[in-house]
Coordinates of C-alpha atoms in Angstrom, one line a residue:
Chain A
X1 CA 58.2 0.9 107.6
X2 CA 58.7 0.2 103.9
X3 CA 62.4 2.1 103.0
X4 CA 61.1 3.6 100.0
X5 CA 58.3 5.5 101.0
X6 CA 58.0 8.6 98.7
X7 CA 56.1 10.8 100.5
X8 CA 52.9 10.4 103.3
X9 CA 49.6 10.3 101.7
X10 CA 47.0 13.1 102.5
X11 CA 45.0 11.1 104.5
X12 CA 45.2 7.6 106.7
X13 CA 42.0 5.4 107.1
X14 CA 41.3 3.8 110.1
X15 CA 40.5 0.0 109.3
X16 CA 37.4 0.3 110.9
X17 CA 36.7 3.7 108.6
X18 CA 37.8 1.3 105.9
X19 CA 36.0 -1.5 106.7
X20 CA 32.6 0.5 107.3
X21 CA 33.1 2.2 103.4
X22 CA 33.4 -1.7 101.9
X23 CA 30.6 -3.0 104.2
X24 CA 28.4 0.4 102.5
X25 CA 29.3 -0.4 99.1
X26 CA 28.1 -3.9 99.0
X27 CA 25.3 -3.4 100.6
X28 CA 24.0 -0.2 98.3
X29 CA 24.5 -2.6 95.6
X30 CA 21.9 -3.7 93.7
X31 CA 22.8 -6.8 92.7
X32 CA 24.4 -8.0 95.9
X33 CA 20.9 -7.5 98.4
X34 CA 18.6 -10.0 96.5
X35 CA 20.9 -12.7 95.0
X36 CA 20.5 -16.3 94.4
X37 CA 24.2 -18.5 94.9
X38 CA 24.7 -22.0 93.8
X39 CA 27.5 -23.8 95.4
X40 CA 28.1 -27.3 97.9
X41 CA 27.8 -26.5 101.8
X42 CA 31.3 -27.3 103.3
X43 CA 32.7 -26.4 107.3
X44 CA 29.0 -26.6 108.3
X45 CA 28.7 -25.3 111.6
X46 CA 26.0 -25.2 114.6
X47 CA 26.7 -23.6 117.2
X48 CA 23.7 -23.6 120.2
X49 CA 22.9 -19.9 119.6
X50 CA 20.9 -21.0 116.7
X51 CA 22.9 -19.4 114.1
X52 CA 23.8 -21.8 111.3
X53 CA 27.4 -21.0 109.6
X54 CA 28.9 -22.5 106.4
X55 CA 31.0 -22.3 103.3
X56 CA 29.4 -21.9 99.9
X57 CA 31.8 -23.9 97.4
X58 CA 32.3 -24.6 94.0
X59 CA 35.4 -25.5 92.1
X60 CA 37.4 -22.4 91.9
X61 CA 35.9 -19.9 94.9
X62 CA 34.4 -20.3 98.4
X63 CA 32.1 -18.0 100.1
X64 CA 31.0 -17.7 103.8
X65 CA 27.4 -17.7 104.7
X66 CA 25.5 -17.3 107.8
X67 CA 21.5 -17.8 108.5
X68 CA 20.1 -16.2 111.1
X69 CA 18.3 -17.7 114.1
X70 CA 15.5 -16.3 113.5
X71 CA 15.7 -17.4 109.2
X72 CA 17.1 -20.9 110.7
X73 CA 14.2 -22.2 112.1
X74 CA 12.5 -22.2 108.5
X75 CA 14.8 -24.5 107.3
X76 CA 12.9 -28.0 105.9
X77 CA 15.0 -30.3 106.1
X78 CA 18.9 -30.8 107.8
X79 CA 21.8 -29.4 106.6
X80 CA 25.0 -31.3 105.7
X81 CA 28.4 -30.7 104.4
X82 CA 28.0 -31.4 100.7
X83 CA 25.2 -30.9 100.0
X84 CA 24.2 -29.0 96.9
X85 CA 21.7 -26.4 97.3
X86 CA 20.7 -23.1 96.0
X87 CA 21.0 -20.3 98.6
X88 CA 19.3 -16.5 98.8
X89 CA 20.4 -13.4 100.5
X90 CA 22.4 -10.3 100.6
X91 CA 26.1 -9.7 100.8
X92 CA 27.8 -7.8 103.5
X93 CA 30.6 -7.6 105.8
X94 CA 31.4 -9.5 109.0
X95 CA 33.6 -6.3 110.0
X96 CA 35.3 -8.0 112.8
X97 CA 36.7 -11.0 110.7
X98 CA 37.2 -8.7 108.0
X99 CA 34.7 -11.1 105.4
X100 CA 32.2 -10.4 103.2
X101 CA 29.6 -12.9 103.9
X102 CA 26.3 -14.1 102.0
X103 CA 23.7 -13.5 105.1
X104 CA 21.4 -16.4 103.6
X105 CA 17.7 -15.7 104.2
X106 CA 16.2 -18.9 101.8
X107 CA 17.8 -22.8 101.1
X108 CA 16.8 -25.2 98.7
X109 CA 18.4 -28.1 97.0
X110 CA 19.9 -27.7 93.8
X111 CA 17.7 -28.3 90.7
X112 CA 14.8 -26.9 92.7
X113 CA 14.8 -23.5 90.9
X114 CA 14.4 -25.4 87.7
X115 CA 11.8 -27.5 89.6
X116 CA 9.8 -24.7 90.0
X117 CA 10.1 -22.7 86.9
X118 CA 8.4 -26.4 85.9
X119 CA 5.5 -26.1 88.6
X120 CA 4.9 -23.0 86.9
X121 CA 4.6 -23.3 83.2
X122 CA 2.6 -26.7 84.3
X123 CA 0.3 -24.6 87.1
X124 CA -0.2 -21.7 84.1
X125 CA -1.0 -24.6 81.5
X126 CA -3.5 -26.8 83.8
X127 CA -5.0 -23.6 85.5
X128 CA -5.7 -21.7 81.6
X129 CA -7.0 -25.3 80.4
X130 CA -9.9 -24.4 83.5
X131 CA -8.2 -27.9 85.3
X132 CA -8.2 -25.8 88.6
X133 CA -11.4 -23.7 88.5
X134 CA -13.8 -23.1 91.3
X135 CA -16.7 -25.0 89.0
X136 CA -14.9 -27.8 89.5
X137 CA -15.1 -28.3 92.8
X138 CA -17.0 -31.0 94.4
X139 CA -18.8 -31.0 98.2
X140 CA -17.2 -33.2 99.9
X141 CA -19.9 -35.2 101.9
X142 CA -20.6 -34.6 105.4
X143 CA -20.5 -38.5 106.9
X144 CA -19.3 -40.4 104.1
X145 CA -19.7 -44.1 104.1
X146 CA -16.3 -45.5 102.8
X147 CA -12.9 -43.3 102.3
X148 CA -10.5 -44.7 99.4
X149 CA -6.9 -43.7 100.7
X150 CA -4.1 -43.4 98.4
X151 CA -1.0 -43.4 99.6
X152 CA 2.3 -45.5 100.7
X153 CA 1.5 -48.7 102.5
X154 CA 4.2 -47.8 104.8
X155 CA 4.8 -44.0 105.5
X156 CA 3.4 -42.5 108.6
X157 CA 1.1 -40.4 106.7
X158 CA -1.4 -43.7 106.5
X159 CA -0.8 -44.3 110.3
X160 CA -1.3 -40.6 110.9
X161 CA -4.6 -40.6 109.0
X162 CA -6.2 -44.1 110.1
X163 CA -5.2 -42.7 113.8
X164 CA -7.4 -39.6 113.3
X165 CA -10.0 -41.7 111.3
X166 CA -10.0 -44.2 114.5
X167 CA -10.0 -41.4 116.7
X168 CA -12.8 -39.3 114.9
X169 CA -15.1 -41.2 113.4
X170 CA -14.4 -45.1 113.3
X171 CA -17.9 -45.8 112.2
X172 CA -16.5 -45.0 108.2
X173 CA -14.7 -47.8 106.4
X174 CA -11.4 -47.3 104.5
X175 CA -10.3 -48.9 102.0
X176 CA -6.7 -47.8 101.0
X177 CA -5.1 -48.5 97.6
X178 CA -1.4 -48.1 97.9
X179 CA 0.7 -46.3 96.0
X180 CA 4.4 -45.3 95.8
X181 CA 4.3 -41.8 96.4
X182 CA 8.2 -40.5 95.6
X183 CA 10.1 -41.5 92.7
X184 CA 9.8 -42.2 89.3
X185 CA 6.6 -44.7 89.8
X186 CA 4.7 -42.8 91.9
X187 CA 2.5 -41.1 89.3
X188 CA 1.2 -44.4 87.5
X189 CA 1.1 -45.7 91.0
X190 CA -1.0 -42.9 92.2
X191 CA -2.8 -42.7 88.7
X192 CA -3.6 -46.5 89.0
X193 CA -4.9 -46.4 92.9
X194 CA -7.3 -43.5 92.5
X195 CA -8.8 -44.9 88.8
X196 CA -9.2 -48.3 90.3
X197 CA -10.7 -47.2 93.7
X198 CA -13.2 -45.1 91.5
X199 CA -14.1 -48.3 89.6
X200 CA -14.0 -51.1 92.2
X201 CA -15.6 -49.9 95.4
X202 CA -16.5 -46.1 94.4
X203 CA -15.9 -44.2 97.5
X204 CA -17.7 -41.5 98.9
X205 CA -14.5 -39.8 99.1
X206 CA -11.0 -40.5 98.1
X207 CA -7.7 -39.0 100.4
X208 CA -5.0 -38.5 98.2
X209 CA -2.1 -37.6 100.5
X210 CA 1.9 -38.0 101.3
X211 CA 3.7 -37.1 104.5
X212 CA 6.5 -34.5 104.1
X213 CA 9.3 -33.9 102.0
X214 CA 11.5 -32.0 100.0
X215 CA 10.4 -30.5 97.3
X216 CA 11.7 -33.2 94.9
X217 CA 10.3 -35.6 97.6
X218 CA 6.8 -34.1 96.8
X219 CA 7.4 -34.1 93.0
X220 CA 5.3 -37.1 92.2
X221 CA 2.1 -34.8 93.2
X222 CA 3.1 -32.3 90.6
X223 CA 2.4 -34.8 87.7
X224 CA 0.7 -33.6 85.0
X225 CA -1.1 -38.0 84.8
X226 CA -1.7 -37.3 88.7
X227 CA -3.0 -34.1 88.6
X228 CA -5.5 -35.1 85.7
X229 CA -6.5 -38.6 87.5
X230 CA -7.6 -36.4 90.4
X231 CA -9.3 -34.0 88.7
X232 CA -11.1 -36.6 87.1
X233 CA -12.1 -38.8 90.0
X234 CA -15.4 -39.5 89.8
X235 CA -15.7 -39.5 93.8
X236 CA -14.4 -36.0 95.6
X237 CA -11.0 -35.9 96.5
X238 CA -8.9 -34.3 99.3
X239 CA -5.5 -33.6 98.8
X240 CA -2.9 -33.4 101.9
X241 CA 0.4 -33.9 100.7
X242 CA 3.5 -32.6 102.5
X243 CA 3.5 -29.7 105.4
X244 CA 1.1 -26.6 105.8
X245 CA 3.6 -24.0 103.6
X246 CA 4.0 -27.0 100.7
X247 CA 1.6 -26.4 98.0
X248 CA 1.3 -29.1 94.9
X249 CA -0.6 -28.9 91.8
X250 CA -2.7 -32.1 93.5
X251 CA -3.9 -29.4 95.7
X252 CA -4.6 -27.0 93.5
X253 CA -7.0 -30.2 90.9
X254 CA -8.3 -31.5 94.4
X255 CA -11.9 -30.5 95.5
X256 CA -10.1 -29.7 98.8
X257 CA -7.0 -29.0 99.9
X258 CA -5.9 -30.5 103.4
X259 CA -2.5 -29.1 104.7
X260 CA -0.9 -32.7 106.0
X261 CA -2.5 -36.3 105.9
X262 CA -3.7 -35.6 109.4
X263 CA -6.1 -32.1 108.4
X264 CA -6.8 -34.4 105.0
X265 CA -8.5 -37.3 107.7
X266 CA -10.0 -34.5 109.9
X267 CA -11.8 -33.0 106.7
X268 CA -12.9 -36.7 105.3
X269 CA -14.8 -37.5 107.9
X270 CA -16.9 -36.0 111.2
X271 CA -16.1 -36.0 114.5
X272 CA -17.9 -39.0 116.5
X273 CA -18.7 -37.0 119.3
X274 CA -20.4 -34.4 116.7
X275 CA -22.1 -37.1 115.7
X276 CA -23.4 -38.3 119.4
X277 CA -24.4 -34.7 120.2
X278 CA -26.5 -34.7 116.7
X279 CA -28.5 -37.9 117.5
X280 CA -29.4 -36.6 120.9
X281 CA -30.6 -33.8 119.0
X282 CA -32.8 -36.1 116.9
X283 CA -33.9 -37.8 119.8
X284 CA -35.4 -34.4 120.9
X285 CA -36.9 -33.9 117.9
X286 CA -38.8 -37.0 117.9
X287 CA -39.8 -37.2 121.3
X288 CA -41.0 -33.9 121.1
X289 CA -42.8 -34.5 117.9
X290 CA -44.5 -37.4 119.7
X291 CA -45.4 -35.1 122.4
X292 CA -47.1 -32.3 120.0
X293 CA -49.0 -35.3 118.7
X294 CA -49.9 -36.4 121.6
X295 CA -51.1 -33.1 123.1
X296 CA -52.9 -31.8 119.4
X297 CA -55.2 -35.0 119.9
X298 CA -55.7 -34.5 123.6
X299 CA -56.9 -31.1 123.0
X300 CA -59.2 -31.7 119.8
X301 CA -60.3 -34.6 122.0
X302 CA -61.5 -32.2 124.8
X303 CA -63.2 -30.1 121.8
X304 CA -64.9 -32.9 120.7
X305 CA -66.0 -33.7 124.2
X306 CA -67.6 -30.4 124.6
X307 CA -69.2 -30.0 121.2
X308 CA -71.2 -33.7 122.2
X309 CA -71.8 -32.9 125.8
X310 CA -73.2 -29.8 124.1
X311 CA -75.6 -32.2 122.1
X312 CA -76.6 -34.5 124.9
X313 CA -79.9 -34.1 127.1
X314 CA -78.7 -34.4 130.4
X315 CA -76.8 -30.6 129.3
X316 CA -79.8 -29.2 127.7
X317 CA -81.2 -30.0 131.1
X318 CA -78.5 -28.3 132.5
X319 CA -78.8 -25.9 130.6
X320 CA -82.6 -25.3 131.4
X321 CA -81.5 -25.5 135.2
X322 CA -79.4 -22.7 134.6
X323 CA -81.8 -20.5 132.9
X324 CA -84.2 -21.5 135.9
X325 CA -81.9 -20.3 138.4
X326 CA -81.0 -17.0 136.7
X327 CA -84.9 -16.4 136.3
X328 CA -85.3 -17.0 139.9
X329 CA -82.3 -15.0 141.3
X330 CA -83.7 -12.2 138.8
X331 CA -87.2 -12.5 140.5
X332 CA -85.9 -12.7 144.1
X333 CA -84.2 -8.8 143.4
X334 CA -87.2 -7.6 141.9
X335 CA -89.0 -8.7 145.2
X336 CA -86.3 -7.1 147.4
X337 CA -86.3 -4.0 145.8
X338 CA -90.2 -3.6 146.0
X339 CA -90.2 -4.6 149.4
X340 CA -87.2 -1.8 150.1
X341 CA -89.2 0.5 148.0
X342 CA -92.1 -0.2 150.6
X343 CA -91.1 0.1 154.1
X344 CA -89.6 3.7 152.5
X345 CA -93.1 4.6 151.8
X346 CA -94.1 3.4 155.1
X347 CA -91.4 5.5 157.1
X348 CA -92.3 8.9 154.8
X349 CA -96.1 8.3 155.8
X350 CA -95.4 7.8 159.2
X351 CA -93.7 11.1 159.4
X352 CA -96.3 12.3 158.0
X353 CA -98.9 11.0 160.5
X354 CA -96.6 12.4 163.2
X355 CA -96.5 15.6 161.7
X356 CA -100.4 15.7 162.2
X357 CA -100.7 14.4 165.6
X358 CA -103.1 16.8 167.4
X359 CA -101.2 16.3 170.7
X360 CA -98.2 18.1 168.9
X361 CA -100.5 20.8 167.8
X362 CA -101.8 21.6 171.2
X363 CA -98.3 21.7 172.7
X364 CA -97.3 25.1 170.5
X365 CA -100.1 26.2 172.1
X366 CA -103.2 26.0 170.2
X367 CA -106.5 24.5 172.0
X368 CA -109.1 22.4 171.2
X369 CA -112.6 23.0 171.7
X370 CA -115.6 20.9 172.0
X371 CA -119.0 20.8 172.9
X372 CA -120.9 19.0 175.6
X373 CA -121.5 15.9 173.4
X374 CA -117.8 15.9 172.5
X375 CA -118.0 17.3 169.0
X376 CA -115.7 19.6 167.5
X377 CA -116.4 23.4 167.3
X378 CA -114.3 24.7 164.4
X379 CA -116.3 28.0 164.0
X380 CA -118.1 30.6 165.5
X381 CA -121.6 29.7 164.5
X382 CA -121.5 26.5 166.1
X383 CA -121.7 28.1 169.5
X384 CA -124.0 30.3 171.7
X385 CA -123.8 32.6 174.3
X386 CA -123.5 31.1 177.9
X387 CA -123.1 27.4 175.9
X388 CA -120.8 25.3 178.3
X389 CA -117.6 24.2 176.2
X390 CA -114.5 22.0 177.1
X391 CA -111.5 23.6 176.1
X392 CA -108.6 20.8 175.9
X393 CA -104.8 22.0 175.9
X394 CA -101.7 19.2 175.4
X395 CA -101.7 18.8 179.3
X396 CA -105.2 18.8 180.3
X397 CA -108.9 20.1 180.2
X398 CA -111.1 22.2 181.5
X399 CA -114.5 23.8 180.8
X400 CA -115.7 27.0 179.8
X401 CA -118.5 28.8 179.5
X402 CA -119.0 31.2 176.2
X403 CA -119.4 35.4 177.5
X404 CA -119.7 37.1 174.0
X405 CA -119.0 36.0 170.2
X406 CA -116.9 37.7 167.7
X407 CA -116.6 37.3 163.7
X408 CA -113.6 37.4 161.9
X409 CA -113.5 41.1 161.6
X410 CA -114.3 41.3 165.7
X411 CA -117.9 42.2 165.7
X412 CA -120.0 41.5 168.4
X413 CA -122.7 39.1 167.1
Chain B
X1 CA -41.4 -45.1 102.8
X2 CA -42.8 -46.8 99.5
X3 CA -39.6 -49.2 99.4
X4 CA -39.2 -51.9 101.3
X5 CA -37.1 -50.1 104.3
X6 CA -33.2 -52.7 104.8
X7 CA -33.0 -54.9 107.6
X8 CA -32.0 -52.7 110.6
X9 CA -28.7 -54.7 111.5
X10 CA -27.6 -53.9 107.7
X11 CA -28.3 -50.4 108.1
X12 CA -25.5 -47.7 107.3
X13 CA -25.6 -44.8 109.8
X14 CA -26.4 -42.2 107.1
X15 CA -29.0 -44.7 106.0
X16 CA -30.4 -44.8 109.2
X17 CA -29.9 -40.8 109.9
X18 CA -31.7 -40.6 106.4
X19 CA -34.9 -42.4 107.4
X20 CA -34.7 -40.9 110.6
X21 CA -35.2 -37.6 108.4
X22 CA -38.0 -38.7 106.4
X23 CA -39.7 -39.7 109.6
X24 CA -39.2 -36.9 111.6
X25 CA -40.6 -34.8 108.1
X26 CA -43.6 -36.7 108.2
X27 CA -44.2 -36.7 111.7
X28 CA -43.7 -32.4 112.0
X29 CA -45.7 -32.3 109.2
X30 CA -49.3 -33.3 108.3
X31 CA -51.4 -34.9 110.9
X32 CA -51.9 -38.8 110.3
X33 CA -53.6 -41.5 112.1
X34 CA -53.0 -42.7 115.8
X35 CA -51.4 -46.0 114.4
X36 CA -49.4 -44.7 112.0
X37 CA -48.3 -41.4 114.1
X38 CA -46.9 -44.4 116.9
X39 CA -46.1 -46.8 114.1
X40 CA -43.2 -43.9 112.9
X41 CA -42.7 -42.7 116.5
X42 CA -41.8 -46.2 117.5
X43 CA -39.7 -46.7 114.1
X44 CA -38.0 -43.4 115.0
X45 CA -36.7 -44.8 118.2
X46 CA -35.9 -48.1 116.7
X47 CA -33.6 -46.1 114.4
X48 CA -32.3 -43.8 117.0
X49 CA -31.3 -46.7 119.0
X50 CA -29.1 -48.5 115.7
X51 CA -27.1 -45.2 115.2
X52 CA -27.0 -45.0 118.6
X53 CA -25.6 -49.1 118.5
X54 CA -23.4 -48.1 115.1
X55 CA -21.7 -45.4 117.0
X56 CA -20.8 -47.4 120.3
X57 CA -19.7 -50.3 118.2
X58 CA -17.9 -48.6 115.8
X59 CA -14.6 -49.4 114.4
X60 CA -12.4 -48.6 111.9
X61 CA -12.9 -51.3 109.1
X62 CA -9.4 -51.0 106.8
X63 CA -9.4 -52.9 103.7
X64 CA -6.5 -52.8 101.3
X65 CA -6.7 -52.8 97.7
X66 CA -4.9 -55.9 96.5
X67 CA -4.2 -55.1 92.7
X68 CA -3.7 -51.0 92.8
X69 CA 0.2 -51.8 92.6
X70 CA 0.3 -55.0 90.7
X71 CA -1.5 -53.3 87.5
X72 CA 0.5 -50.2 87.6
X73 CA 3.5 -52.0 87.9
X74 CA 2.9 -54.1 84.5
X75 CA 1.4 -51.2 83.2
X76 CA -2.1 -52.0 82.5
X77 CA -4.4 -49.8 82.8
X78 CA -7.7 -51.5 81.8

């Protein structure tokens, strides 16, 4: 295309291949991933996808930014063209357009670098001095009485917390001592409000709080004056200045740290319905206390009852019939057992009779024998020759007459 | 008990909770007398019955510091 072309070169780039190359060497830079750029936001544009895209200016150069979606949302407060602010990030390529880009991942207004290299030289002084230190810190009480509030008359941080207070636990008083709480009175202000709240009505607790901000906004509550006064308050103090992710050296001198005005209210004071559920409790307590009263005498009452009755005649006669009747139930066994014992003895000795019957003994046979007058002949001597006998067998009778005697060997006699 | 106890209807609620306490000590601990014992029972539910008052009445009392700004502002500090 050009007419004096000397001769082709080796090799041709696409512009994608060229593009890709630039887009890798910025990015392996060092420098360029972690890079702070100062400048005024011009052709400041929001699209709906989230995405937020400007220009970076200053006098002599311009640079394109983009932030994320997803970094965008972390933004404080709105953007607008011309404003001055400090922005972070990485260089790279938009390959497309053909720009390199500052893909901006932190925003703050300009100044608030120096801002914050203050915070910290003033955070390392007040925290080595011993300002900050666990020690320090004050309980907060549980119910407290009266609340001293300082804070603007007019922001929506004092609505906010006398809402919650209302809300929570409107049985506490408040007593708020205003204060300017941005700008170049604040800190007196604030200095001013918490001294005279400690010397006039000498809260149980003082709230020390401002809505949100910007970080110069907030300022006021990094005050070397404020952060002493608060440190030095004789009553505990609560801090709740700004959002949850803003930190202040009020916080860090505070005996607690709330994270808005709101969380500073909900931590000053306790919850009413807590409070309803405790005295219920208490109620318990005493009713049952009355109770164990109640029931200890009742029951050393009914000792006492027993150890007199104990004393008194009408039980030693009791007692006496008691023993009486134990005697007599002993006596009435003893008796019934000997008379068992008894008709035993009876039965045995009537067997034994039985057993002797003569009737019995004549039925296995054996005979009784008698003489005429009817006494018994047991032996051989008692009888003579020809002597009439009666014989008597189990059935019957009959008589006999004796023919010839024998002894035991069966001699005739 | 030794001092004089407030008048009930100037009673704070934590004042109130805090003699509640001492009550409810004494009355869980050592035994007492019959008229006592009912004296601090009957005391106790006197007490219970102003919280219970403080809480269903209750309502946020805001008072404002007149002189906080007017001080700063001409810079005294007292």
């Amino acid at each position: 295309m050009f007419q004096d072309e000397p001769y082709f070169h080796p090799v041709v780039y696409s512009v994608s291949d060229l593009t890709a190359y630039i887009r890798a060497l910025l990015e392996s830079n060092e420098n360029l991933m972690d890079i702070w750029v100062a400048g005024e936001i011009s052709n400041l544009s929001q699209p709906k996808s989230g995405h937020i895209y400007f220009t970076l200016k200053d006098i002599n150069a311009s640079l394109r930014c983009v932030i994320w979606r997803e970094q965008a949302w972390r933004l404080k407060g709105a953007l607008r063209d011309g404003m001055a602010v400090e922005a972070h990030g990485h260089v790279s390529v938009y390959e497309q357009g053909g720009q390199y880009q500052l893909y901006v991942d932190g925003l703050r207004a300009a100044g608030e670098g120096l801002l914050y290299q203050e915070f910290l030289r003033l955070k390392a002084a007040l925290e080595a001095e011993g300002l900050f230190a666990a020690e320090r810190k004050r309980p907060v009480p549980r119910l407290p009485r009266l609340i001293g509030i300082v804070t603007s008359p007019t922001g929506a941080a004092l609505q906010d917390m006398l809402n919650t207070l209302r809300a929570r636990c409107p049985l506490v008083e408040v007593v708020l001592a205003p204060a300017a709480v941005q700008g170049e009175e604040a800190p007196p202000q604030i200095v001013a409000a918490i001294q005279a709240l400690n010397r006039q009505v000498k809260p149980d607790v003082i709230i020390v709080a401002r809505g949100g901000g910007s970080l110069e906004d907030l300022w006021a509550f990094n005050d070397e004056r404020v952060v002493r006064a608060v440190a030095a308050s004789k009553a505990p103090v609560i801090s709740g200045v700004g959002h949850e992710t803003d930190f202040t050296l009020t916080d860090f001198g505070a005996d607690l740290r709330a994270p808005t005005p709101t969380g500073a209210a909900v931590l000053a004071a306790p919850d009413i319905v807590d409070l309803y559920t405790e005295l219920q409790g208490w109620r318990l307590r005493l009713v049952q206390a009355g109770h164990d009263y109640v029931n200890e005498g009742n029951m050393e009452l009914s000792n006492l009852t027993y150890r007199l009755e104990r004393q008194s005649p009408l039980w030693r006669v009791r007692q006496g019939m008691q023993h009486m009747d134990h005697l007599l139930q002993r006596m009435n066994v003893a008796v019934d057992h000997y008379l068992a014992f008894q008709k035993t003895r009876i039965v045995t000795v009537q067997e034994r009779i039985h057993a002797l019957d003569p009737i019995r003994v004549l039925q296995r046979g054996y005979a009784l024998v008698q003489d005429r007058g009817g006494a018994l002949i047991t032996a051989v001597k008692q009888v003579k020759l020809n002597q009439e006998v009666a014989v008597q067998l189990a059935d019957g009778s009959f008589a006999a007459d004796v023919k010839q005697i024998y002894d035991k060997d069966g001699k005739q006699d | 008990m030794a001092k004089a106890p407030l008048p009930l209807d100037q009673m704070t609620y934590e004042q109130a909770l805090q003699e509640l306490e001492n009550i409810l000590t004494a009355l869980e601990g050592e035994a007492r007398g019959l008229d006592e014992t009912m004296g601090l029972f009957e005391r106790g539910k006197i007490l219970i019955q102003r919280c219970q008052d403080l809480l269903d009445k209750a309502e946020l009392k805001v008072l404002t510091l007149e002189e906080t700004q007017a001080k700063s502002k001409s810079g005294e500090e007292e």
